[in-house]
Amino acid sequence: TGNMWSQPGVRPEVSVEVSPPTILSAGTTQVEGEAGLLYVFPLKKGTVTITVKTIDGSGKKATVKLFVK
């Protein structure tokens, strides 16, 4: 698990994992039962993988590879 954060007072319905966390930081402002936003903050150049997983036990996940310039 890399850098992950969520807005104070907000219970995320997903977890966000970043690998490697030295390239990019990511987090969510998702509010329970509502659509949310995924924020990414580049830290330096490189290739990073972001994985978003549900925390409801369904095992659903999505993965994307990004190139930070």
PDB file of C-alpha atoms in Angstrom:
ATOM      1  CA  THR A   1       0.000   0.000   0.000  1.00  0.00           C
ATOM      2  CA  GLY A   2       1.320   3.384  -0.965  1.00  0.00           C
ATOM      3  CA  ASN A   3       0.195   6.852  -0.008  1.00  0.00           C
ATOM      4  CA  MET A   4      -3.531   6.849   0.696  1.00  0.00           C
ATOM      5  CA  TRP A   5      -5.667   9.493   2.311  1.00  0.00           C
ATOM      6  CA  SER A   6      -9.292  10.525   2.516  1.00  0.00           C
ATOM      7  CA  GLN A   7     -10.952  13.779   3.445  1.00  0.00           C
ATOM      8  CA  PRO A   8     -11.435  14.214   7.225  1.00  0.00           C
ATOM      9  CA  GLY A   9     -14.894  13.086   8.346  1.00  0.00           C
ATOM     10  CA  VAL A  10     -15.508  11.101   5.152  1.00  0.00           C
ATOM     11  CA  ARG A  11     -15.846   7.315   5.175  1.00  0.00           C
ATOM     12  CA  PRO A  12     -14.447   6.049   1.866  1.00  0.00           C
ATOM     13  CA  GLU A  13     -16.113   3.052   0.226  1.00  0.00           C
ATOM     14  CA  VAL A  14     -12.908   2.300  -1.659  1.00  0.00           C
ATOM     15  CA  SER A  15      -9.255   2.010  -0.809  1.00  0.00           C
ATOM     16  CA  VAL A  16      -6.561   3.520  -3.005  1.00  0.00           C
ATOM     17  CA  GLU A  17      -3.129   1.925  -3.357  1.00  0.00           C
ATOM     18  CA  VAL A  18      -0.209   3.558  -5.165  1.00  0.00           C
ATOM     19  CA  SER A  19       2.947   1.711  -6.207  1.00  0.00           C
ATOM     20  CA  PRO A  20       5.550   3.074  -5.862  1.00  0.00           C
ATOM     21  CA  PRO A  21       4.353   5.801  -3.475  1.00  0.00           C
ATOM     22  CA  THR A  22       7.439   7.936  -4.193  1.00  0.00           C
ATOM     23  CA  ILE A  23       6.082   8.835  -7.683  1.00  0.00           C
ATOM     24  CA  LEU A  24       2.501   9.811  -6.878  1.00  0.00           C
ATOM     25  CA  SER A  25       0.157  10.358  -3.949  1.00  0.00           C
ATOM     26  CA  ALA A  26      -3.569   9.602  -4.339  1.00  0.00           C
ATOM     27  CA  GLY A  27      -6.740   9.868  -2.305  1.00  0.00           C
ATOM     28  CA  THR A  28     -10.506  10.058  -2.490  1.00  0.00           C
ATOM     29  CA  THR A  29     -13.287  12.359  -1.327  1.00  0.00           C
ATOM     30  CA  GLN A  30     -15.938   9.691  -1.809  1.00  0.00           C
ATOM     31  CA  VAL A  31     -18.866  10.027   0.592  1.00  0.00           C
ATOM     32  CA  GLU A  32     -20.731   6.881   1.621  1.00  0.00           C
ATOM     33  CA  GLY A  33     -23.457   6.109  -0.916  1.00  0.00           C
ATOM     34  CA  GLU A  34     -22.415   8.875  -3.320  1.00  0.00           C
ATOM     35  CA  ALA A  35     -20.040   9.220  -6.245  1.00  0.00           C
ATOM     36  CA  GLY A  36     -16.703  10.729  -5.337  1.00  0.00           C
ATOM     37  CA  LEU A  37     -13.476  11.989  -6.791  1.00  0.00           C
ATOM     38  CA  LEU A  38     -10.039  10.423  -6.985  1.00  0.00           C
ATOM     39  CA  TYR A  39      -7.266  12.962  -6.565  1.00  0.00           C
ATOM     40  CA  VAL A  40      -3.705  12.345  -7.716  1.00  0.00           C
ATOM     41  CA  PHE A  41      -0.667  14.448  -6.867  1.00  0.00           C
ATOM     42  CA  PRO A  42       2.519  13.833  -8.860  1.00  0.00           C
ATOM     43  CA  LEU A  43       5.660  13.853  -6.740  1.00  0.00           C
ATOM     44  CA  LYS A  44       8.328  13.135  -9.373  1.00  0.00           C
ATOM     45  CA  LYS A  45       8.827  11.612 -12.826  1.00  0.00           C
ATOM     46  CA  GLY A  46       8.248   7.902 -13.289  1.00  0.00           C
ATOM     47  CA  THR A  47       5.735   5.117 -13.830  1.00  0.00           C
ATOM     48  CA  VAL A  48       3.129   4.356 -11.169  1.00  0.00           C
ATOM     49  CA  THR A  49       0.284   1.885 -10.722  1.00  0.00           C
ATOM     50  CA  ILE A  50      -2.921   2.966  -8.962  1.00  0.00           C
ATOM     51  CA  THR A  51      -5.289   0.288  -7.673  1.00  0.00           C
ATOM     52  CA  VAL A  52      -8.744   1.161  -6.350  1.00  0.00           C
ATOM     53  CA  LYS A  53     -10.526  -1.583  -4.377  1.00  0.00           C
ATOM     54  CA  THR A  54     -13.993  -1.733  -2.858  1.00  0.00           C
ATOM     55  CA  ILE A  55     -14.072  -2.258   0.904  1.00  0.00           C
ATOM     56  CA  ASP A  56     -17.509  -3.914   0.962  1.00  0.00           C
ATOM     57  CA  GLY A  57     -16.064  -7.423   0.617  1.00  0.00           C
ATOM     58  CA  SER A  58     -17.111  -7.852  -3.047  1.00  0.00           C
ATOM     59  CA  GLY A  59     -13.490  -8.083  -4.195  1.00  0.00           C
ATOM     60  CA  LYS A  60     -13.990  -5.586  -7.043  1.00  0.00           C
ATOM     61  CA  LYS A  61     -10.977  -3.552  -8.103  1.00  0.00           C
ATOM     62  CA  ALA A  62      -9.606  -1.443 -10.930  1.00  0.00           C
ATOM     63  CA  THR A  63      -5.970  -0.822 -11.808  1.00  0.00           C
ATOM     64  CA  VAL A  64      -4.385   1.805 -14.030  1.00  0.00           C
ATOM     65  CA  LYS A  65      -0.764   2.525 -14.928  1.00  0.00           C
ATOM     66  CA  LEU A  66       0.242   6.193 -15.279  1.00  0.00           C
ATOM     67  CA  PHE A  67       3.371   7.840 -16.616  1.00  0.00           C
ATOM     68  CA  VAL A  68       4.273  11.007 -14.702  1.00  0.00           C
ATOM     69  CA  LYS A  69       6.352  13.450 -16.756  1.00  0.00           C
TER      70      LYS A  69
END
